[in-house]
Short mmCIF file of C-alpha atoms and ligand atoms in Angstrom, two decimals:
data_model
loop_
_atom_site.label_atom_id
_atom_site.label_comp_id
_atom_site.label_asym_id
_atom_site.label_seq_id
_atom_site.Cartn_x
_atom_site.Cartn_y
_atom_site.Cartn_z
CA MET S 1 50.73 -3.29 -41.58
CA LEU S 2 49.64 -5.24 -43.32
CA TYR S 3 45.81 -6.03 -45.31
CA ILE S 4 45.23 -8.74 -47.79
CA LYS S 5 42.81 -8.25 -50.86
CA ARG S 6 41.32 -11.22 -50.16
CA ASP S 7 40.38 -11.96 -53.95
CA ASP S 8 40.27 -15.97 -52.51
CA LEU S 9 36.87 -15.03 -51.22
CA ILE S 10 35.32 -14.06 -54.79
CA HIS S 11 33.70 -17.60 -55.57
CA PRO S 12 34.29 -20.67 -53.62
CA GLU S 13 35.18 -22.10 -56.94
CA VAL S 14 36.02 -19.86 -59.61
CA SER S 15 38.43 -18.54 -57.82
CA GLY S 16 40.52 -14.88 -57.19
CA ASN S 17 41.88 -13.68 -60.11
CA LYS S 18 40.70 -15.99 -62.46
CA TRP S 19 37.62 -14.80 -60.97
CA ARG S 20 39.05 -11.36 -62.34
CA LYS S 21 40.64 -13.13 -65.80
CA LEU S 22 37.06 -14.50 -67.21
CA ARG S 23 34.99 -11.66 -66.62
CA LEU S 24 34.96 -9.64 -69.37
CA ASN S 25 35.72 -12.70 -71.39
CA ILE S 26 32.22 -14.20 -70.43
CA ASP S 27 30.79 -11.07 -71.18
CA GLN S 28 32.66 -10.59 -74.42
CA ALA S 29 31.39 -14.96 -75.33
CA LYS S 30 28.19 -13.91 -74.33
CA PHE S 31 28.30 -10.37 -76.57
CA LYS S 32 29.51 -12.97 -79.52
CA GLY S 33 26.67 -15.07 -79.49
CA LYS S 34 29.44 -17.67 -78.77
CA LYS S 35 27.70 -20.73 -77.32
CA ARG S 36 30.85 -22.27 -76.05
CA ILE S 37 34.11 -22.11 -74.61
CA VAL S 38 37.13 -23.35 -75.63
CA THR S 39 40.27 -22.71 -72.72
CA LEU S 40 43.87 -24.92 -72.47
CA GLY S 41 45.92 -25.53 -68.69
CA GLY S 42 47.96 -27.75 -67.89
CA ALA S 43 46.63 -31.36 -65.75
CA HIS S 44 46.17 -29.12 -62.30
CA SER S 45 45.59 -25.97 -63.49
CA ASN S 46 43.78 -23.26 -61.52
CA HIS S 47 42.58 -21.73 -64.71
CA ILE S 48 40.72 -25.05 -65.77
CA ALA S 49 39.04 -25.58 -62.90
CA ALA S 50 37.57 -21.36 -62.41
CA THR S 51 36.44 -22.10 -66.50
CA ALA S 52 34.92 -24.89 -65.83
CA LYS S 53 33.05 -22.86 -63.12
CA ALA S 54 32.46 -19.92 -65.18
CA ALA S 55 31.21 -22.14 -67.93
CA GLU S 56 28.89 -23.56 -65.68
CA LEU S 57 26.76 -20.54 -64.29
CA TYR S 58 27.08 -18.47 -67.25
CA GLY S 59 25.21 -21.70 -70.14
CA PHE S 60 28.39 -21.83 -72.28
CA GLU S 61 29.35 -25.51 -72.49
CA SER S 62 33.07 -25.73 -72.69
CA VAL S 63 35.90 -27.46 -73.76
CA GLY S 64 39.14 -27.79 -71.92
CA ILE S 65 42.74 -28.65 -73.64
CA ILE S 66 45.43 -30.61 -71.08
CA ARG S 67 48.78 -30.76 -71.80
CA GLY S 68 50.22 -33.89 -71.65
CA GLU S 69 49.34 -37.30 -72.77
CA ASP S 70 50.04 -39.42 -69.79
CA ALA S 71 47.61 -35.99 -68.03
CA ASP S 72 45.24 -38.02 -65.36
CA LEU S 73 41.65 -37.09 -66.10
CA SER S 74 40.38 -38.39 -62.74
CA ASN S 75 42.87 -36.25 -60.53
CA PRO S 76 40.13 -33.96 -58.18
CA THR S 77 40.91 -30.68 -60.62
CA LEU S 78 40.33 -32.53 -63.93
CA SER S 79 37.81 -34.22 -62.28
CA PHE S 80 35.70 -31.11 -60.78
CA ALA S 81 36.34 -29.83 -64.10
CA GLN S 82 34.50 -32.38 -65.90
CA SER S 83 31.97 -32.50 -62.81
CA CYS S 84 30.47 -28.67 -64.68
CA GLY S 85 29.83 -30.03 -67.46
CA MET S 86 33.23 -29.74 -68.72
CA GLN S 87 35.27 -32.15 -72.14
CA LEU S 88 38.74 -32.47 -72.06
CA LEU S 89 40.71 -33.18 -74.11
CA LYS S 90 44.52 -34.41 -73.91
CA ILE S 91 46.93 -33.47 -76.22
CA SER S 92 50.84 -33.49 -76.67
CA ARG S 93 53.55 -31.10 -74.90
CA SER S 94 54.75 -31.01 -78.01
CA ASP S 95 51.15 -29.48 -79.62
CA TYR S 96 50.85 -27.33 -76.37
CA ARG S 97 53.71 -25.32 -76.74
CA ASN S 98 52.60 -24.43 -79.98
CA ALA S 99 48.99 -23.48 -79.10
CA ASP S 100 49.95 -19.34 -80.28
CA SER S 101 49.58 -20.23 -84.04
CA TRP S 102 47.39 -20.37 -86.91
CA ASP S 103 47.46 -23.50 -86.86
CA PHE S 104 46.55 -25.07 -84.32
CA LYS S 105 43.80 -22.34 -84.18
CA ASP S 106 42.67 -24.28 -87.26
CA TRP S 107 42.43 -28.05 -85.69
CA LEU S 108 40.45 -26.28 -83.28
CA LYS S 109 37.96 -24.95 -85.85
CA GLU S 110 37.52 -28.00 -87.70
CA ARG S 111 36.66 -30.04 -84.51
CA PHE S 112 34.77 -27.01 -82.86
CA GLU S 113 31.54 -24.41 -83.52
CA ASN S 114 30.70 -21.61 -82.56
CA PHE S 115 33.20 -21.15 -79.42
CA TYR S 116 34.75 -18.64 -77.49
CA PHE S 117 39.07 -19.30 -77.72
CA ILE S 118 40.52 -18.19 -73.97
CA PRO S 119 44.04 -18.49 -74.04
CA GLN S 120 46.07 -20.16 -71.57
CA GLY S 121 45.66 -18.83 -67.34
CA GLY S 122 43.38 -15.98 -69.29
CA ALA S 123 46.33 -14.09 -70.65
CA ASN S 124 44.60 -11.95 -72.63
CA PHE S 125 43.58 -8.20 -73.19
CA TYR S 126 40.16 -8.85 -70.91
CA GLY S 127 41.60 -10.68 -68.77
CA VAL S 128 45.53 -7.56 -68.26
CA ASN S 129 41.46 -5.55 -68.37
CA GLY S 130 39.81 -7.32 -65.63
CA CYS S 131 42.56 -7.23 -62.83
CA MET S 132 42.75 -3.88 -62.96
CA ASP S 133 39.97 -3.54 -60.70
CA ILE S 134 42.15 -5.73 -57.83
CA MET S 135 43.88 -2.02 -58.04
CA LYS S 136 41.40 0.28 -57.21
CA GLU S 137 39.59 -1.77 -55.01
CA VAL S 138 41.77 -1.96 -53.17
CA MET S 139 43.51 1.98 -53.95
CA ALA S 140 39.43 2.97 -53.08
CA GLU S 141 39.70 1.30 -49.09
CA ILE S 142 44.02 2.23 -48.47
CA GLN S 143 46.36 4.40 -50.20
CA PRO S 144 49.20 0.97 -49.07
CA ASP S 145 53.00 1.97 -49.76
CA SER S 146 53.83 -1.98 -50.83
CA ILE S 147 51.64 -4.31 -52.74
CA PHE S 148 53.03 -7.92 -52.98
CA VAL S 149 51.38 -10.44 -56.10
CA SER S 150 51.48 -13.84 -57.44
CA CYS S 151 52.40 -13.76 -61.27
CA GLY S 152 52.87 -17.49 -63.15
CA THR S 153 51.84 -15.51 -66.71
CA ALA S 154 51.95 -11.87 -65.05
CA THR S 155 48.38 -10.63 -65.87
CA THR S 156 47.06 -9.73 -62.91
CA MET S 157 50.32 -8.05 -62.44
CA SER S 158 50.13 -5.45 -65.68
CA GLY S 159 46.10 -5.31 -65.24
CA MET S 160 47.64 -3.70 -61.60
CA VAL S 161 49.75 -1.73 -63.08
CA LEU S 162 47.40 -0.40 -65.30
CA GLY S 163 45.61 0.36 -62.54
CA ASN S 164 48.11 1.45 -60.45
CA LYS S 165 47.46 5.65 -60.53
CA GLY S 166 48.92 6.31 -56.75
CA GLY S 167 52.22 5.53 -57.87
CA CYS S 168 52.60 2.61 -54.79
CA LYS S 169 55.02 0.41 -55.06
CA LEU S 170 54.50 -3.58 -57.12
CA PHE S 171 56.24 -6.60 -56.19
CA GLY S 172 55.69 -9.53 -58.39
CA VAL S 173 56.62 -12.78 -56.66
CA SER S 174 56.99 -15.07 -60.21
CA ALA S 175 55.90 -18.59 -59.39
CA LEU S 176 57.89 -20.43 -62.07
CA LYS S 177 62.00 -20.41 -61.78
CA GLY S 178 63.83 -18.58 -64.09
CA GLY S 179 60.42 -15.94 -64.17
CA ASP S 180 62.77 -12.70 -65.31
CA PHE S 181 61.01 -13.29 -68.92
CA LEU S 182 58.07 -11.60 -67.21
CA LEU S 183 59.09 -8.45 -67.33
CA LYS S 184 58.65 -8.54 -70.76
CA ASP S 185 56.11 -9.91 -70.91
CA ILE S 186 54.67 -6.64 -68.17
CA GLY S 187 55.76 -4.56 -70.59
CA LYS S 188 54.22 -6.00 -74.06
CA ASN S 189 51.28 -5.74 -72.13
CA LEU S 190 51.92 -2.59 -71.31
CA MET S 191 52.16 -1.28 -74.26
CA SER S 192 49.17 -2.89 -75.78
CA VAL S 193 47.34 0.06 -74.08
CA TYR S 194 49.41 2.75 -73.88
CA SER S 195 51.16 2.39 -77.46
CA ASP S 196 54.07 5.03 -76.05
CA ARG S 197 56.80 4.08 -74.12
CA GLU S 198 57.72 6.74 -72.43
CA THR S 199 54.22 5.84 -70.32
CA THR S 200 55.15 2.28 -70.37
CA ASP S 201 58.65 3.13 -68.73
CA PHE S 202 56.96 5.01 -66.54
CA ALA S 203 54.75 2.45 -65.22
CA MET S 204 57.62 -0.55 -64.67
CA GLU S 205 59.36 2.25 -62.41
CA ASN S 206 56.95 1.59 -59.74
CA ILE S 207 57.43 -2.37 -59.93
CA LYS S 208 59.33 -5.17 -58.78
CA LEU S 209 60.03 -8.75 -59.60
CA LEU S 210 60.81 -11.05 -57.07
CA THR S 211 62.72 -14.57 -59.21
CA ASP S 212 64.68 -16.23 -56.46
CA TYR S 213 60.95 -17.36 -54.38
CA HIS S 214 60.33 -20.05 -56.79
CA PHE S 215 61.24 -22.96 -54.53
CA GLY S 216 62.67 -25.24 -57.05
CA GLY S 217 60.40 -24.30 -59.71
CA PHE S 218 56.68 -23.85 -61.26
CA ALA S 219 55.08 -26.01 -58.07
CA LYS S 220 58.12 -27.23 -56.59
CA LEU S 221 57.58 -26.94 -53.02
CA ASN S 222 59.35 -28.26 -49.70
CA THR S 223 59.17 -28.70 -45.85
CA GLU S 224 60.25 -24.95 -45.21
CA LEU S 225 57.48 -24.43 -47.18
CA ILE S 226 54.33 -27.06 -45.84
CA THR S 227 55.82 -25.14 -42.87
CA PHE S 228 55.70 -21.58 -43.14
CA MET S 229 51.70 -22.37 -44.40
CA GLN S 230 50.60 -24.01 -41.17
CA SER S 231 52.27 -20.65 -39.22
CA PHE S 232 50.45 -18.18 -40.98
CA TYR S 233 47.32 -20.29 -41.01
CA SER S 234 47.44 -20.45 -37.43
CA GLU S 235 48.60 -16.69 -36.67
CA THR S 236 45.38 -15.42 -39.41
CA SER S 237 43.30 -18.35 -39.71
CA ILE S 238 43.59 -18.10 -43.55
CA LYS S 239 44.71 -20.86 -46.27
CA LEU S 240 47.45 -20.16 -48.80
CA ASP S 241 47.58 -22.23 -51.87
CA PRO S 242 50.98 -23.80 -52.08
CA ILE S 243 51.63 -22.65 -55.85
CA TYR S 244 51.84 -19.40 -55.92
CA THR S 245 50.26 -16.97 -53.34
CA ALA S 246 52.82 -19.71 -50.21
CA LYS S 247 55.34 -17.97 -51.88
CA THR S 248 54.71 -14.81 -52.71
CA ALA S 249 53.44 -14.51 -48.88
CA TYR S 250 56.52 -15.81 -47.73
CA ALA S 251 59.11 -13.85 -50.13
CA MET S 252 57.13 -11.22 -48.53
CA VAL S 253 57.77 -12.07 -45.14
CA GLU S 254 61.78 -11.85 -46.37
CA MET S 255 61.31 -8.49 -47.56
CA ALA S 256 60.18 -7.46 -44.52
CA LYS S 257 63.20 -9.34 -42.71
CA MET S 258 64.89 -6.84 -44.85
CA LYS S 259 63.82 -3.86 -44.15
CA HIS S 260 65.29 -1.31 -41.79
CA ASN S 261 62.62 1.79 -42.45
CA LYS S 262 61.85 2.43 -39.02
CA ASN S 263 58.30 3.79 -40.45
CA PRO S 264 55.68 1.99 -40.24
CA GLU S 265 54.05 0.92 -44.07
CA LYS S 266 51.40 -0.40 -45.24
CA TRP S 267 51.39 -3.12 -46.63
CA VAL S 268 48.36 -6.11 -48.85
CA LEU S 269 49.28 -9.27 -49.91
CA VAL S 270 46.64 -9.88 -52.62
CA HIS S 271 45.67 -13.52 -51.48
CA THR S 272 44.28 -14.61 -55.83
CA GLY S 273 43.53 -17.36 -54.78
CA GLY S 274 44.47 -20.78 -56.23
CA LEU S 275 42.89 -23.19 -52.88
CA GLN S 276 41.94 -25.79 -55.00
CA GLY S 277 45.30 -26.65 -56.08
CA ILE S 278 45.86 -27.81 -52.21
CA LYS S 279 44.37 -31.60 -52.16
CA ALA S 280 46.68 -32.04 -55.84
CA ILE S 281 49.37 -31.43 -53.59
CA GLU S 282 48.44 -33.35 -50.42
CA LYS S 283 47.36 -36.34 -52.51
CA ARG S 284 51.40 -36.02 -53.90
CA PHE S 285 52.84 -35.67 -50.68
CA GLN S 286 50.58 -37.72 -48.88
CA GLU S 287 50.21 -35.84 -46.04
CA LYS S 288 47.66 -32.93 -45.55
CA ILE S 289 48.89 -29.22 -44.88
CA TYR S 290 45.78 -27.50 -42.70
C1 PLP F 1 46.71 -18.88 -61.72
C2 PLP F 1 46.92 -18.13 -60.44
C3 PLP F 1 47.74 -16.98 -60.78
C4 PLP F 1 49.04 -16.07 -61.85
O1 PLP F 1 48.46 -15.65 -62.29
P1 PLP F 1 49.42 -14.64 -63.09
O2 PLP F 1 47.91 -13.40 -64.14
O3 PLP F 1 48.83 -16.40 -64.15
O4 PLP F 1 50.15 -13.92 -63.18
C5 PLP F 1 48.75 -16.65 -59.13
N1 PLP F 1 47.82 -16.73 -57.68
C6 PLP F 1 47.06 -17.65 -58.29
C7 PLP F 1 46.17 -18.80 -56.59
C8 PLP F 1 46.34 -18.71 -59.73
O5 PLP F 1 45.81 -19.20 -59.76
#
């Protein structure tokens, strides 16, 4: 039996796991009396779109630092962000790579005052913590054998591992090529909470990272994936996004095919949202997906 955790329905614009990762960050920004939120992302980033909307909803000014001087500020994602009042600033890819550095933080402080900083993808302590709720909500309804979730930074998956009290198997599907490093990142996130190697290793035993379903790399796709999305939609009336959830659902179906266990199992697919990304892909391929 397959269940789908519909986090895509949380909010039409602050979708899915982005809402989970922003919630406690917004609380912190309020608590610290900040006036604006500064974050960063790529030109089609779901996180930029979600942060712009969340900032507007909660009465913050917002600034989005966008990767690449060639980014098109009038694309669907960035137009939307600006319509929410987000101020956008492009920086070079090399500067963007240094966004974790103190120099970069100093540069931000020179330009903007009284701001709360959220890293790319909402990948911080509060982001991880917000995602524990996904697991709590799933466990309150059903006790699944396996759960499948998409990974970009694996912040969402890290939170779910922390929230996994029932020992169910957690499959993370990497949206990027060469996603093996994500396992280390999950380990780091767990260590920073548990501060204990044994507890971390124990929690890591219940997870598996699937790294072969990236379809060529981040934001890459082919007609096979598009056909899969269309047939998934015609069977379930549920839209998947091409960057993350389609690849995860595809991986899950492949895993189901490989399984020879006769006992029926309960599986959950976490629909992390991201549907705003469809427009850009349709534009790129000059073809409607749905
Ligand atoms: C951003 C995003 C992800 C990746 O989440 P991480 O916490 O960075 O792993 C997964 N699914 C969707 C739809 C997203 O927008």
